[in-house]
mmCIF file of C-alpha atoms in Angstrom:
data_model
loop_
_atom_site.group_PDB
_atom_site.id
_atom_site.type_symbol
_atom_site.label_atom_id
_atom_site.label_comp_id
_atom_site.label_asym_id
_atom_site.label_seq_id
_atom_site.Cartn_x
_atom_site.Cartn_y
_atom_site.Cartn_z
ATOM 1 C CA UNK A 1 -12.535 -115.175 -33.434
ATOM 2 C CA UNK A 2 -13.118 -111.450 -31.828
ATOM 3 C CA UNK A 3 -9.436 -111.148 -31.599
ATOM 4 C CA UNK A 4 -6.255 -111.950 -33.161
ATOM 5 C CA UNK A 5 -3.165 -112.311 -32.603
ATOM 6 C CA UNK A 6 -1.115 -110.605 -35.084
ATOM 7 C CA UNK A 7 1.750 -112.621 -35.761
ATOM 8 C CA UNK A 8 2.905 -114.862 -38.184
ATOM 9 C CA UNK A 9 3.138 -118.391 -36.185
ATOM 10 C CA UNK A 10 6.420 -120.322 -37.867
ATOM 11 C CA UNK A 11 8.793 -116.353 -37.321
ATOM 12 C CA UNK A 12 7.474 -115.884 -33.959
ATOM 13 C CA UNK A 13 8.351 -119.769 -32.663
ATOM 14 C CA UNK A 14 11.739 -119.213 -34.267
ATOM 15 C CA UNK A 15 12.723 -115.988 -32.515
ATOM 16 C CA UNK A 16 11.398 -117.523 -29.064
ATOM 17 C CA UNK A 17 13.468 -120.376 -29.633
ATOM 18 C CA UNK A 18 16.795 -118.049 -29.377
ATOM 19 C CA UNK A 19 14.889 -115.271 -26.047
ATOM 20 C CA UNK A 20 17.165 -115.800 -23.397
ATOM 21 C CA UNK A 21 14.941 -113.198 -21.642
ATOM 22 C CA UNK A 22 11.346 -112.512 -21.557
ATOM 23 C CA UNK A 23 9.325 -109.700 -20.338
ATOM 24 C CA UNK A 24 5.949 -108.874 -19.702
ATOM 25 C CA UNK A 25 3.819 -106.222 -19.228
ATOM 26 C CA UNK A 26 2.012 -103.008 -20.699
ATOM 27 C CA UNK A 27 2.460 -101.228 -23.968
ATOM 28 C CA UNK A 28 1.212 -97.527 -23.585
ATOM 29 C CA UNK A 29 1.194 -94.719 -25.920
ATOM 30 C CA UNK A 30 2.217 -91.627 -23.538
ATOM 31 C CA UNK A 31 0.990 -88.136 -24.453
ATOM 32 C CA UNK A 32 1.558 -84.967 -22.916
ATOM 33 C CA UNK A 33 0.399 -81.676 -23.495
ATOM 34 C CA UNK A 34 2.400 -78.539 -22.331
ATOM 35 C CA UNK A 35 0.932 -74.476 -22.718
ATOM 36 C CA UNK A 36 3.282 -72.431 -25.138
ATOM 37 C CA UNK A 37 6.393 -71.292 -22.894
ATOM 38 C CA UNK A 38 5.014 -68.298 -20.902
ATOM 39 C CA UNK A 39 1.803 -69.602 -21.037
ATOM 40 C CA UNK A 40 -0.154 -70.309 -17.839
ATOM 41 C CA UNK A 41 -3.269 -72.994 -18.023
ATOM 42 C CA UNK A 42 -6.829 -71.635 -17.315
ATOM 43 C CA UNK A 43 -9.522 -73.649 -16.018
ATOM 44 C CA UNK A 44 -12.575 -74.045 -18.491
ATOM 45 C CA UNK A 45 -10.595 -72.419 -21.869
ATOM 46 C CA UNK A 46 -7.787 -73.844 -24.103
ATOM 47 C CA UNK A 47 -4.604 -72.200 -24.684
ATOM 48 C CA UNK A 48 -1.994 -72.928 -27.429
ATOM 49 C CA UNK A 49 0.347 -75.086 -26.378
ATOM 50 C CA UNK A 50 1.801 -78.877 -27.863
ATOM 51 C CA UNK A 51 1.462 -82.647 -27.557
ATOM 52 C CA UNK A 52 3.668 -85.013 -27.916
ATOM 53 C CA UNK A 53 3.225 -88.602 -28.416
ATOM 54 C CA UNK A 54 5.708 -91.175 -27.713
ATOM 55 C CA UNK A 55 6.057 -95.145 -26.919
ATOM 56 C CA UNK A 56 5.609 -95.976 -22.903
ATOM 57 C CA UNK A 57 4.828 -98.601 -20.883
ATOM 58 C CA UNK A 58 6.778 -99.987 -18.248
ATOM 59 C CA UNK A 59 7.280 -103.530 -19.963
ATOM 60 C CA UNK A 60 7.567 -102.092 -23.550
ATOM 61 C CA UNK A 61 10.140 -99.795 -22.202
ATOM 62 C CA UNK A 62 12.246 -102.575 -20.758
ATOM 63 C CA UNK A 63 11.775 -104.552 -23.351
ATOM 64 C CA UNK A 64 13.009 -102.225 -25.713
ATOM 65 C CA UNK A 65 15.702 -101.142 -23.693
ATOM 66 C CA UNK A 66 16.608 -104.750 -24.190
ATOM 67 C CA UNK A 67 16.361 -105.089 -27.723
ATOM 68 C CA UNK A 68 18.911 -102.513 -28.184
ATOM 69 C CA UNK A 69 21.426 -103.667 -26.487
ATOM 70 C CA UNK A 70 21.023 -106.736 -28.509
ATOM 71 C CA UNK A 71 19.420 -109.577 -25.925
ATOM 72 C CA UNK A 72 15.780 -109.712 -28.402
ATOM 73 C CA UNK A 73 13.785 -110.338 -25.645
ATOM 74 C CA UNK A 74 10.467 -112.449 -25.489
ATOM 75 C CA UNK A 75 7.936 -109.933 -25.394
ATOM 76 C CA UNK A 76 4.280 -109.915 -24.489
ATOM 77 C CA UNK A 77 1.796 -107.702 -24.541
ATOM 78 C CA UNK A 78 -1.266 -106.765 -26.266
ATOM 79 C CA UNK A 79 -2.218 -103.349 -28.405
ATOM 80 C CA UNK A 80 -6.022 -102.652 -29.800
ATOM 81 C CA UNK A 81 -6.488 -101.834 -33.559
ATOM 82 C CA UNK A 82 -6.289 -98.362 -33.706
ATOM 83 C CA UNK A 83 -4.052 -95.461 -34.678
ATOM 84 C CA UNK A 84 -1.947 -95.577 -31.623
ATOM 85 C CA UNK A 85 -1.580 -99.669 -32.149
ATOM 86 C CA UNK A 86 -0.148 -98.981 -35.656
ATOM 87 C CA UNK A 87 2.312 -95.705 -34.139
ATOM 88 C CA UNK A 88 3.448 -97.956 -31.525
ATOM 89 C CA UNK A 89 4.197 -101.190 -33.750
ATOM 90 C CA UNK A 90 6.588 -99.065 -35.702
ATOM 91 C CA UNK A 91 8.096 -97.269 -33.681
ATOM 92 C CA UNK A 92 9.784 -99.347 -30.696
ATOM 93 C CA UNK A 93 13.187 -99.492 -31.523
ATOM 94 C CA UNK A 94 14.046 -102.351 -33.295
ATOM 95 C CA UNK A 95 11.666 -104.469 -30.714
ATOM 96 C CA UNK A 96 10.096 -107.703 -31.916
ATOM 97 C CA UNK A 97 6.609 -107.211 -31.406
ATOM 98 C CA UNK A 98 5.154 -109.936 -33.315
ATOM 99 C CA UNK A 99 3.867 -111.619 -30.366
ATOM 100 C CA UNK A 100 1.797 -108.855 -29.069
ATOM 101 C CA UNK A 101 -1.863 -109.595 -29.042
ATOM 102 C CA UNK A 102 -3.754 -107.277 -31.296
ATOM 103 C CA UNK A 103 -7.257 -106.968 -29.451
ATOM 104 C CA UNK A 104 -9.772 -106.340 -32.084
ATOM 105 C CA UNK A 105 -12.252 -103.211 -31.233
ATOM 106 C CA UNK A 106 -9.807 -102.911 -28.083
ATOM 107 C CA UNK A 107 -8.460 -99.240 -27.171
ATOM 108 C CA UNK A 108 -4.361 -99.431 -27.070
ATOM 109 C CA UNK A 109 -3.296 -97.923 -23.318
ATOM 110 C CA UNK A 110 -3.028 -94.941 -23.247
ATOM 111 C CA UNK A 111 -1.510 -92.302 -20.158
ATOM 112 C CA UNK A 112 -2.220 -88.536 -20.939
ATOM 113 C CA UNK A 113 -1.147 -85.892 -18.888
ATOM 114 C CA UNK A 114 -1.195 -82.238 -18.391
ATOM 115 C CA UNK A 115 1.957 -80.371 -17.951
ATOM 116 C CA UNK A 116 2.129 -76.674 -16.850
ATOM 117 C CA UNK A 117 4.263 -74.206 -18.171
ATOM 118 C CA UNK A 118 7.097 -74.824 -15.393
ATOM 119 C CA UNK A 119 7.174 -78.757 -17.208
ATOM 120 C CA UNK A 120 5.409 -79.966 -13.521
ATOM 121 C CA UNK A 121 2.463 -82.550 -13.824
ATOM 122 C CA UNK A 122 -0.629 -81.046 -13.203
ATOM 123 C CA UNK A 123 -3.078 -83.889 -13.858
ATOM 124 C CA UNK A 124 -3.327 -87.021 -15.947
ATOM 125 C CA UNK A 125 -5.215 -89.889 -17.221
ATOM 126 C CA UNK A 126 -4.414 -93.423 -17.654
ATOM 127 C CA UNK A 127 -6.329 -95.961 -19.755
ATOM 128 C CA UNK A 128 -5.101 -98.932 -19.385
ATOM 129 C CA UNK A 129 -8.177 -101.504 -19.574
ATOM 130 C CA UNK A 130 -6.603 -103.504 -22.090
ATOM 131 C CA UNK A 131 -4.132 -104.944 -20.263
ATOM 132 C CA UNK A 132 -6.829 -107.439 -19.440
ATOM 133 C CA UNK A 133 -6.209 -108.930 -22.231
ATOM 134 C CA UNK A 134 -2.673 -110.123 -21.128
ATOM 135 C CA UNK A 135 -4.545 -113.024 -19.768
ATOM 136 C CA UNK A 136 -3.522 -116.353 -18.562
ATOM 137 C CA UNK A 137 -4.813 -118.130 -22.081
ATOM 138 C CA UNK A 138 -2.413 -115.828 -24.070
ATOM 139 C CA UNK A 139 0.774 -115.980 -21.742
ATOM 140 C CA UNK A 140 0.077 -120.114 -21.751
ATOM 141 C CA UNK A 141 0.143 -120.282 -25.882
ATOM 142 C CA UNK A 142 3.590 -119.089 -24.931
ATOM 143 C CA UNK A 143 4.391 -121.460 -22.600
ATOM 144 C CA UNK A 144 7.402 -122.480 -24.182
ATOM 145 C CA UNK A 145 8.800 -119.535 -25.164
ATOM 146 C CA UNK A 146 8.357 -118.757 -21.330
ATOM 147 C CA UNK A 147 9.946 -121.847 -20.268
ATOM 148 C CA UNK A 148 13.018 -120.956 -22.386
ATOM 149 C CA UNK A 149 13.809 -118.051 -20.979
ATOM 150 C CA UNK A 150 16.623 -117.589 -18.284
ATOM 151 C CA UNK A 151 14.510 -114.722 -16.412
ATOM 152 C CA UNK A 152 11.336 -113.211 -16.815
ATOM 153 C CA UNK A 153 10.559 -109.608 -16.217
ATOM 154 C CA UNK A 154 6.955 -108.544 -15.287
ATOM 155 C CA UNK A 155 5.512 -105.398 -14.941
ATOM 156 C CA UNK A 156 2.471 -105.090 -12.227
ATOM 157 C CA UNK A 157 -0.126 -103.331 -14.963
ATOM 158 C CA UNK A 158 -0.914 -107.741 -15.410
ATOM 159 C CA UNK A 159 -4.028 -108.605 -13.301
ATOM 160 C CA UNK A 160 -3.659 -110.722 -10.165
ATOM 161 C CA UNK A 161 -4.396 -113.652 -12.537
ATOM 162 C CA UNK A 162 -1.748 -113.418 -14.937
ATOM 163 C CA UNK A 163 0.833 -112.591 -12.704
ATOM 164 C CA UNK A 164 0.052 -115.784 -10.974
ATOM 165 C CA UNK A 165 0.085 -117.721 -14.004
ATOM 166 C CA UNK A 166 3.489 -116.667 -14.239
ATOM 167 C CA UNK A 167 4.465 -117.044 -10.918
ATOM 168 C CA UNK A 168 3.337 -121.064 -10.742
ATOM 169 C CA UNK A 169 4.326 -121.661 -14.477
ATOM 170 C CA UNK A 170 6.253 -125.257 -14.119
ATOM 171 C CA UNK A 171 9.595 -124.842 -15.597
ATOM 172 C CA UNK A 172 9.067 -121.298 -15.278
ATOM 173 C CA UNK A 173 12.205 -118.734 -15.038
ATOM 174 C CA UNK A 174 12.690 -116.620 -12.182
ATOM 175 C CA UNK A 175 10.874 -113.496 -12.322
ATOM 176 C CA UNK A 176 11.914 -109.739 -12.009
ATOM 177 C CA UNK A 177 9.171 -107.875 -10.613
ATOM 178 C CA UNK A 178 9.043 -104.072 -11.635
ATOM 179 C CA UNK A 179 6.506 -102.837 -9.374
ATOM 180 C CA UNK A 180 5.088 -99.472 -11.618
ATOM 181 C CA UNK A 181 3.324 -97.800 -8.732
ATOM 182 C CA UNK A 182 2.903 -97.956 -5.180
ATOM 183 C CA UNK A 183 -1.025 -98.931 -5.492
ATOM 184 C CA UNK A 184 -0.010 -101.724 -8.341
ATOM 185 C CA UNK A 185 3.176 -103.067 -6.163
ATOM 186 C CA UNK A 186 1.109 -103.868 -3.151
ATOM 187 C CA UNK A 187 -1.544 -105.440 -5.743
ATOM 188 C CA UNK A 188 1.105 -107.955 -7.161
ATOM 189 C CA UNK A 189 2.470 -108.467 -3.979
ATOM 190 C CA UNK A 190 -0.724 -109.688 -2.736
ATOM 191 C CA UNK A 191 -1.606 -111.547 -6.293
ATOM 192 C CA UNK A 192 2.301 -113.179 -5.675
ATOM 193 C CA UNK A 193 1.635 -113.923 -2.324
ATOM 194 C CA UNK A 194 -1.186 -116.068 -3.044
ATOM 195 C CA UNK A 195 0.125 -118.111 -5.632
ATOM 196 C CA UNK A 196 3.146 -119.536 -3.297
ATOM 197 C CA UNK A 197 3.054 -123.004 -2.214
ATOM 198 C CA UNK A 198 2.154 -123.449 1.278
ATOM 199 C CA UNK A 199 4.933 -122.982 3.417
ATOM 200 C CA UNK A 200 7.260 -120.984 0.971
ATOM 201 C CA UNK A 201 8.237 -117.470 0.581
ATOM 202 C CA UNK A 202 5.456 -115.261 -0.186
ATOM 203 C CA UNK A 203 7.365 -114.206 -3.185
ATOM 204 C CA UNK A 204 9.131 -117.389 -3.706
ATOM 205 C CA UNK A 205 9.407 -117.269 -7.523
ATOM 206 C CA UNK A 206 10.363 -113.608 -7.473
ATOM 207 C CA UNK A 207 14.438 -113.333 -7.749
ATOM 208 C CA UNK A 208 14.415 -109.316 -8.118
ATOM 209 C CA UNK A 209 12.691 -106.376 -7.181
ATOM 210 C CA UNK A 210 13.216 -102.816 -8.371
ATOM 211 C CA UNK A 211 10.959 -100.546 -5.799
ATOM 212 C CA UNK A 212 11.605 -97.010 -4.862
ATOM 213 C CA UNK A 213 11.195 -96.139 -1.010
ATOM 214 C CA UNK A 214 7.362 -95.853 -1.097
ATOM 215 C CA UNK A 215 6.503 -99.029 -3.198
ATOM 216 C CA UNK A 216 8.867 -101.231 -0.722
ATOM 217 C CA UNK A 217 6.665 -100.239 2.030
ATOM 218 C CA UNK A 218 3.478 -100.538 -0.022
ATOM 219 C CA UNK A 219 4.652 -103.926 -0.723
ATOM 220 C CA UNK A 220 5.926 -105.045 2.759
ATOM 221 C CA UNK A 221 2.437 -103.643 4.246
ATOM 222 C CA UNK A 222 0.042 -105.766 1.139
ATOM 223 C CA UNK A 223 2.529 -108.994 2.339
ATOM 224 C CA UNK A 224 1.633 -108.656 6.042
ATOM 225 C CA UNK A 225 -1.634 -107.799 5.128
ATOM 226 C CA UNK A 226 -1.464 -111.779 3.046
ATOM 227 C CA UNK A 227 -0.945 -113.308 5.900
ATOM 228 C CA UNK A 228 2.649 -113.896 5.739
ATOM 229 C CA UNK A 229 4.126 -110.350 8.097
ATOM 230 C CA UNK A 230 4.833 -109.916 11.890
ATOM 231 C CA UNK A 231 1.752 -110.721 13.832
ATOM 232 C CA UNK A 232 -0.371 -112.125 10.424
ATOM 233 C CA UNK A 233 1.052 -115.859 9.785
ATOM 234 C CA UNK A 234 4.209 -117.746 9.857
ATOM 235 C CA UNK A 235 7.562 -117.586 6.967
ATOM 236 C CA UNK A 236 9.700 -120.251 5.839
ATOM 237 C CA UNK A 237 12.863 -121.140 8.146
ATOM 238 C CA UNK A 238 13.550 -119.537 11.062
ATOM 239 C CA UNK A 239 12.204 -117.281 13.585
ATOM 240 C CA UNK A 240 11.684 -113.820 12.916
ATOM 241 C CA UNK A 241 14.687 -112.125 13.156
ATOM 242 C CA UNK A 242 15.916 -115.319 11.004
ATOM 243 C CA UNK A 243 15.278 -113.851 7.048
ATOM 244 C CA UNK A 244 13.619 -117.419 6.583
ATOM 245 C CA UNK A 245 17.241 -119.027 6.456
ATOM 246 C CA UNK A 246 18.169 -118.463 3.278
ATOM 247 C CA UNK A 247 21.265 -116.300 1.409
ATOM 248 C CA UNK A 248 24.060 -114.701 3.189
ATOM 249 C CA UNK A 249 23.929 -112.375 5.652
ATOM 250 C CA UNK A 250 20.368 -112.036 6.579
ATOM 251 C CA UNK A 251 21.015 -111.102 9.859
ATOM 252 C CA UNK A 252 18.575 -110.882 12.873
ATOM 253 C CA UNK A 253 15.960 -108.787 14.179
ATOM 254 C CA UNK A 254 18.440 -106.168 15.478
ATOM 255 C CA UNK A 255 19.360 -105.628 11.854
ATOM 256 C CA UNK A 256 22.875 -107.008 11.641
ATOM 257 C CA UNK A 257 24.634 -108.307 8.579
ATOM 258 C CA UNK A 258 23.054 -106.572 5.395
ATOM 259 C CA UNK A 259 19.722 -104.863 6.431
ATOM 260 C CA UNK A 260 19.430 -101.235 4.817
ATOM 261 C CA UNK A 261 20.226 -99.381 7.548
ATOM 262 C CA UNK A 262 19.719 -96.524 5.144
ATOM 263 C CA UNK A 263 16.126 -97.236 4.891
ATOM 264 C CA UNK A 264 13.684 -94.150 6.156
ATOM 265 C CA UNK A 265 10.852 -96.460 7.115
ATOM 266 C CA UNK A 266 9.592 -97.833 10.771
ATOM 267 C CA UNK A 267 12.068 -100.738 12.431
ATOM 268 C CA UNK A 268 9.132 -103.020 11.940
ATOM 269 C CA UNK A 269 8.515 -102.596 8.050
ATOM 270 C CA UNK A 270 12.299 -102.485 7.475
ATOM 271 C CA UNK A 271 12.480 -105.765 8.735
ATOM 272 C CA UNK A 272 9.834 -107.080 7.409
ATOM 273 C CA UNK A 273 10.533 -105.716 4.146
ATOM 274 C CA UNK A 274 13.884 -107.346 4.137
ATOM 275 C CA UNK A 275 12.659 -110.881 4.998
ATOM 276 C CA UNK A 276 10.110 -111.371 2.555
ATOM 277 C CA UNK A 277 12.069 -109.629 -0.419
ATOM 278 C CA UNK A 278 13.301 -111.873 -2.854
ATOM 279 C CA UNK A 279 16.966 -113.233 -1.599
ATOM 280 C CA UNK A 280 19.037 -112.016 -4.735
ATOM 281 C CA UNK A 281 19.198 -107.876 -4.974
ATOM 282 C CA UNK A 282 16.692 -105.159 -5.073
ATOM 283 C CA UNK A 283 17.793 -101.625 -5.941
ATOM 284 C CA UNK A 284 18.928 -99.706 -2.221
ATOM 285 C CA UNK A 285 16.768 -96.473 -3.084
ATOM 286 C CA UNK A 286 18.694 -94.625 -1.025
ATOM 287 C CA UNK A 287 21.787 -95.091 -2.702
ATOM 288 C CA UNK A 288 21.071 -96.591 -6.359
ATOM 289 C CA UNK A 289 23.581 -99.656 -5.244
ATOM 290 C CA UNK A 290 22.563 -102.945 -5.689
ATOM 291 C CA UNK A 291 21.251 -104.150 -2.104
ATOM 292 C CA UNK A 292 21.587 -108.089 -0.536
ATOM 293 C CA UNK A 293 17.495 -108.521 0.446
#
C-alpha cells in the first residue's frame, strides 16, 4: 500500500496489552533559529546566527513526559519518511513509538520559528499537514489498545473526524483534552460538541481540560456557537444557573459554590464556561490549582 505502518505487529499488541494510558496527537520536529548574540535580524539578508532542532509536539511531548516517569503510554501518531522522521524516532526519550504511522512520501510536522536576538519570537511556520493522517482508520486498528486504556489524552492538532472517533469510541476511556491553541481549542470543541449524543453534555466524554485563560473562552464561545450556550440550545439537567446537575458544587447563576471567581472574562462566558466544562478538574489559570468545573 502507499503507506505503512512501521511496526512490528506481535511487540506492538504486547506493549498495548500492559498501556494503562494512551495519548494522541502530533509529533513535530521544532526548529528555531536565533542571530549570533549582538546580532540584530535584517529584512532581505542573512546573518550568522544557529538552529536548533529538537522533538515537539504537544502529544509526543506528553507522551514522553509519560514514558519517563515509567506509565509507557499508548501512543499514536504518524511521522513521514524523511530525515526529521528518522531524528525524531530516536530521539524521544525512551518513548515507544512503534505504533506511529510512517506516511510514505509524507513530510514529518514541522514548526520553525524565528527568534531575535533578545530570544522573543519574531515569526514562525508550522507544517503540520500530516496530521491528517491520524485518521479514524488508523486510531480504529487500535481499537483495543484504546479500549484498554484507563484515560486517553488528545491533543487538538487531530481533525474534527478523528477526534470524534475518539470521542464515540464504545468502551472508550475518558478523554483529556489538551487544547494546543486558542484557534484549535474552539475547533475540537466544536468537532466534540457534535459527536455527543442528543441530550448530553457537549463534551460529555471529555473528563479534563487543560486551557489557559484565552483558549477557555475560545472554547466556551465555539460551544455556544454549537448550539449548546446561553441563548443557542438547551444542556443536560437543570436550568441555567443549574451546571446540568451533575458533581458537587456547581452552584447557580450568581456563581456560588466553586465558579472561578478568579476568572478575567465576561459574567456570561464564565458561566458558561463552567457549565459545559467537563465535571472533573481543569487547570484554574489564574492560579495553577486544580479547579472543580
Amino acid at each position: 500500500g502507499a503507506e505503512a505502518e512501521g511496526a512490528n505487529a506481535a511487540g506492538a499488541e504486547a506493549a498495548e496489552e500492559e498501556a494503562s494510558v494512551a495519548v494522541v496527537g502530533g509529533t513535530v520536529a521544532d526548529l528555531v533559529a536565533s542571530p549570533a548574540p549582538g546580532t540584530r535580524l535584517q529584512p532581505g539578508t542573512s546573518v550568522g546566527g544557529r538552529l536548533d532542532v529538537s522533538p515537539g509536539g504537544v502529544g509526543r511531548n506528553v507522551a514522553e513526559g509519560l514514558a519517563r516517569l515509567g506509565a509507557a503510554p499508548l501512543f499514536l501518531s504518524a511521522l513521514g519518511d524523511d530525515a526529521f522522521a528518522l531524528r525524531l524516532a530516536a530521539g524521544c526519550g525512551g518513548l515507544d513509538m512503534s505504533r506511529v504511522r510512517s506516511v510514505r512520501g509524507g513530510r514529518t510536522a514541522v514548526y520553525a520559528a524565528t527568534h531575535s536576538g533578545e530570544g522573543d519570537m519574531v515569526m514562525a511556520v508550522a507544517d503540520m499537514a500530516l496530521h491528517a493522517h491520524i485518521d479514524t482508520g488508523y486510531l480504529l486498528s487500535h481499537a483495543a489498545g484504546l479500549r484498554r486504556a484507563k484515560l486517553c489524552v488528545v491533543d487538538a492538532n487531530l481533525s474534527p473526524d478523528a477526534l470524534r472517533c475518539l470521542a464515540s469510541l464504545s468502551g472508550g476511556p475518558p478523554l483529556w483534552l489538551e487544547p494546543v491553541s486558542v484557534d484549535k481549542a474552539a475547533a475540537a470543541c466544536a468537532a466534540l460538541a457534535a459527536a455527543a449524543p442528543p441530550g448530553a453534555r457537549p463534551l460529555e466524554r471529555v473528563a479534563f481540560v487543560s486551557p489557559n485563560e484565552a483558549e477557555v473562552l475560545a472554547m466556551a464561545d465555539a460551544l455556544r456557537a454549537a448550539g449548546g450556550g446561553p441563548g443557542g440550545g438547551t444542556r443536560r439537567g437543570g436550568g441555567e444557573g443549574e451546571g446540568g446537575g451533575e458533581g458537587e458544587g456547581e452552584g447557580d447563576a450568581e456563581g456560588k459554590g466553586s465558579a472561578p471567581e478568579a476568572m478575567a472574562c465576561d459574567k456570561d462566558q464564565a458561566l458558561w464556561a463552567r457549565l459545559v466544562m467537563p465535571r472533573r478538574f481543569c487547570r484554574d489559570f489564574s492560579s495553577e490549582r486544580p479547579m472543580r468545573v
